[in-house]
């Protein structure tokens, strides 16, 4: 097991370097004056330019720049923006909000998706089955921001006034439930469908028949024998989904005016703060890669047939 | 549908068309030789013809395509004629979908918007499938080191979250304040969708190729001295194209949703282009006072995506005999 984890970690390194370098090159290598418009109406002071170029290593070749940046990252230094604000501090205030929202979305999609999938998978071709199929199809077709706008419009004070849809600058978990639901709504549909297909496939497997023949109660057959095997593809999906949820949070944050990573990265791009953009994207890529590693390790727990050497 | 990368799945219009051709040539055969085994495609076509979801989605897609080609069939109102007196007026007998902020007729704009949205979807899908399946089939067929190199290369692109990657690409190519021309921005949106989505098509193609490569007919062809090119095009491709086509159909719907998402963020298509995404992004600040501005174009996006996803689902089920 230890050797397997090590090997997987080593495999992550080239992918991590490639992805972050790609973003770094996109942000910094485009031939534009990075100081354009940074000092108001007048051109920048040469001393300032020299100092910032020194700080951002702008005079080095791109590859050297990139590795110097990475070296700083490893020591926890995200660098400072052009007007001297620490990127690390900015990220540390908005990162927890997005992470919280992403995790809430993940929990909501897992609970609702898997429950719907199990109920329909066990009873194929019923009314419930059709209802879930149609509603998941509908959810898949609905762009996330439309779901967000519509829910905000009709649940909020202007609509049926069911709940307060506004989100404060330091949101509580309760405030983030609706945005989290919106964020996870698309994946929820995939989870439901994946669980259903997987359960339908495994329901006729020999080990399920054996368990029933042994006289195991229905709950144990479904809960232990059937679910443990059927949930493997679902777990894979959920694991890789955390990364895309955090990335997709930009849209949801825009709809609900949440003060998270999305707003930060958007401002960073508008104000051409390349160092902000690269910092956040690097973090998100890291989350994505670690989540997929975690998924691989969870396999061994779920499926007794898989053993890592 | 903010992340088309998470789409997985099943076959397309081309598949249906190909199956249709297959079926025509097959009808004559079956009357004479009853025992001739039916091909995968004609089998699937026979299954599809009776499926209501398949017929419904084909009809919807046909209407949308007609709308994209001749929008004037559906409306005689000029989508670029603004009348500020009518700003934000709700739906009425004159304008079924009401007017937007500038006093444009929302119905006329929705009809004319189909073209840009559909074009982005089609070109992005073509490019994604082309890049993805070329790399996928090379990776699946080639020796191990090239396979792992290409796979890692695809992993690099798969690691970038879709929305984030598109924002970085599109804002690097256009400064936030400038307004690029129509052709340029459409090309950029198509390219950025394709660049961020091709790993999915590549993985599907690669695993299909890995399975097909082990078949006896491929080994026989290689034994007879067929060149790699011939094996790939004559033997592998016809047997690996089905899953990719299913993915393409569903992805086409997803990309139309992605176009809307990018336009909503203000980095995709933008005025004077008329597209559903542009209409939705224009409604952004007014949807509470004039929800019709948002709901109608959003409805068109949803129905179109729904049609393609339904089509893909139906074709996948038809191509997979196990699911029956």
GROMACS .gro file of C-alpha atoms in nm, chain A residues 148-267:
model
  120
  148UNK     CA    1  -2.934   2.961  -0.970
  149UNK     CA    2  -3.121   3.261  -1.107
  150UNK     CA    3  -3.456   3.086  -1.113
  151UNK     CA    4  -3.424   2.950  -0.759
  152UNK     CA    5  -3.304   3.287  -0.632
  153UNK     CA    6  -3.589   3.462  -0.808
  154UNK     CA    7  -3.870   3.235  -0.695
  155UNK     CA    8  -3.753   3.133  -0.348
  156UNK     CA    9  -3.642   3.480  -0.248
  157UNK     CA   10  -3.835   3.780  -0.115
  158UNK     CA   11  -3.943   3.890  -0.465
  159UNK     CA   12  -4.089   3.549  -0.543
  160UNK     CA   13  -4.271   3.321  -0.301
  161UNK     CA   14  -4.060   3.445  -0.009
  162UNK     CA   15  -3.976   3.099   0.120
  163UNK     CA   16  -3.625   3.177   0.236
  164UNK     CA   17  -3.364   3.451   0.243
  165UNK     CA   18  -3.150   3.392  -0.064
  166UNK     CA   19  -2.889   3.658   0.004
  167UNK     CA   20  -2.548   3.551   0.126
  168UNK     CA   21  -2.344   3.765   0.366
  169UNK     CA   22  -1.973   3.835   0.326
  170UNK     CA   23  -1.880   3.572   0.584
  171UNK     CA   24  -2.148   3.313   0.512
  172UNK     CA   25  -2.267   3.047   0.752
  173UNK     CA   26  -2.334   2.690   0.642
  174UNK     CA   27  -2.709   2.759   0.638
  175UNK     CA   28  -2.668   3.044   0.391
  176UNK     CA   29  -2.455   2.829   0.163
  177UNK     CA   30  -2.704   2.543   0.135
  178UNK     CA   31  -2.897   2.695  -0.155
  179UNK     CA   32  -2.584   2.793  -0.354
  180UNK     CA   33  -2.438   2.451  -0.276
  181UNK     CA   34  -2.752   2.283  -0.405
  182UNK     CA   35  -2.736   2.488  -0.726
  183UNK     CA   36  -2.366   2.412  -0.770
  184UNK     CA   37  -2.418   2.040  -0.720
  185UNK     CA   38  -2.743   2.010  -0.915
  186UNK     CA   39  -2.582   1.900  -1.242
  187UNK     CA   40  -2.356   1.641  -1.082
  188UNK     CA   41  -2.646   1.522  -0.870
  189UNK     CA   42  -2.820   1.411  -1.187
  190UNK     CA   43  -2.508   1.223  -1.300
  191UNK     CA   44  -2.469   1.058  -0.959
  192UNK     CA   45  -2.832   0.941  -0.963
  193UNK     CA   46  -2.798   0.793  -1.312
  194UNK     CA   47  -2.462   0.633  -1.240
  195UNK     CA   48  -2.589   0.470  -0.919
  196UNK     CA   49  -2.900   0.345  -1.095
  197UNK     CA   50  -2.708   0.185  -1.383
  198UNK     CA   51  -2.456   0.033  -1.147
  199UNK     CA   52  -2.722  -0.115  -0.918
  200UNK     CA   53  -2.922  -0.254  -1.209
  201UNK     CA   54  -2.608  -0.423  -1.340
  202UNK     CA   55  -2.506  -0.573  -1.008
  203UNK     CA   56  -2.850  -0.674  -0.888
  204UNK     CA   57  -2.835  -1.000  -1.081
  205UNK     CA   58  -2.476  -1.079  -0.986
  206UNK     CA   59  -2.399  -1.417  -0.836
  207UNK     CA   60  -2.286  -1.280  -0.503
  208UNK     CA   61  -2.619  -1.103  -0.454
  209UNK     CA   62  -2.809  -1.422  -0.532
  210UNK     CA   63  -2.588  -1.612  -0.289
  211UNK     CA   64  -2.653  -1.356  -0.018
  212UNK     CA   65  -3.028  -1.383  -0.072
  213UNK     CA   66  -3.008  -1.764  -0.077
  214UNK     CA   67  -2.817  -1.760   0.252
  215UNK     CA   68  -3.124  -1.594   0.400
  216UNK     CA   69  -2.970  -1.255   0.461
  217UNK     CA   70  -3.226  -0.984   0.527
  218UNK     CA   71  -3.299  -0.747   0.240
  219UNK     CA   72  -3.138  -0.448   0.413
  220UNK     CA   73  -2.810  -0.635   0.456
  221UNK     CA   74  -2.809  -0.765   0.100
  222UNK     CA   75  -2.861  -0.415  -0.036
  223UNK     CA   76  -2.663  -0.221   0.221
  224UNK     CA   77  -2.355  -0.440   0.244
  225UNK     CA   78  -2.331  -0.666  -0.060
  226UNK     CA   79  -2.493  -0.465  -0.336
  227UNK     CA   80  -2.402  -0.110  -0.239
  228UNK     CA   81  -2.038  -0.172  -0.158
  229UNK     CA   82  -1.978  -0.296  -0.509
  230UNK     CA   83  -2.213  -0.061  -0.690
  231UNK     CA   84  -2.078   0.257  -0.539
  232UNK     CA   85  -1.727   0.225  -0.680
  233UNK     CA   86  -1.793   0.417  -1.005
  234UNK     CA   87  -2.000   0.668  -0.808
  235UNK     CA   88  -1.711   0.735  -0.569
  236UNK     CA   89  -1.478   0.788  -0.865
  237UNK     CA   90  -1.715   1.042  -1.007
  238UNK     CA   91  -1.760   1.223  -0.676
  239UNK     CA   92  -1.385   1.240  -0.620
  240UNK     CA   93  -1.300   1.393  -0.954
  241UNK     CA   94  -1.604   1.615  -0.921
  242UNK     CA   95  -1.474   1.806  -0.619
  243UNK     CA   96  -1.213   1.972  -0.839
  244UNK     CA   97  -1.460   2.075  -1.107
  245UNK     CA   98  -1.709   2.192  -0.842
  246UNK     CA   99  -1.450   2.429  -0.699
  247UNK     CA  100  -1.369   2.551  -1.050
  248UNK     CA  101  -1.735   2.582  -1.144
  249UNK     CA  102  -1.805   2.774  -0.823
  250UNK     CA  103  -1.714   3.092  -1.012
  251UNK     CA  104  -2.054   3.089  -1.184
  252UNK     CA  105  -2.252   3.014  -0.869
  253UNK     CA  106  -2.059   3.275  -0.674
  254UNK     CA  107  -2.146   3.526  -0.945
  255UNK     CA  108  -2.516   3.445  -0.923
  256UNK     CA  109  -2.534   3.466  -0.544
  257UNK     CA  110  -2.271   3.740  -0.496
  258UNK     CA  111  -2.058   3.521  -0.274
  259UNK     CA  112  -1.720   3.651  -0.172
  260UNK     CA  113  -1.514   3.345  -0.267
  261UNK     CA  114  -1.235   3.231  -0.495
  262UNK     CA  115  -1.445   3.305  -0.804
  263UNK     CA  116  -1.472   3.676  -0.735
  264UNK     CA  117  -1.103   3.688  -0.652
  265UNK     CA  118  -0.995   3.523  -0.975
  266UNK     CA  119  -1.231   3.736  -1.178
  267UNK     CA  120  -1.092   4.056  -1.026
   0.00000   0.00000   0.00000
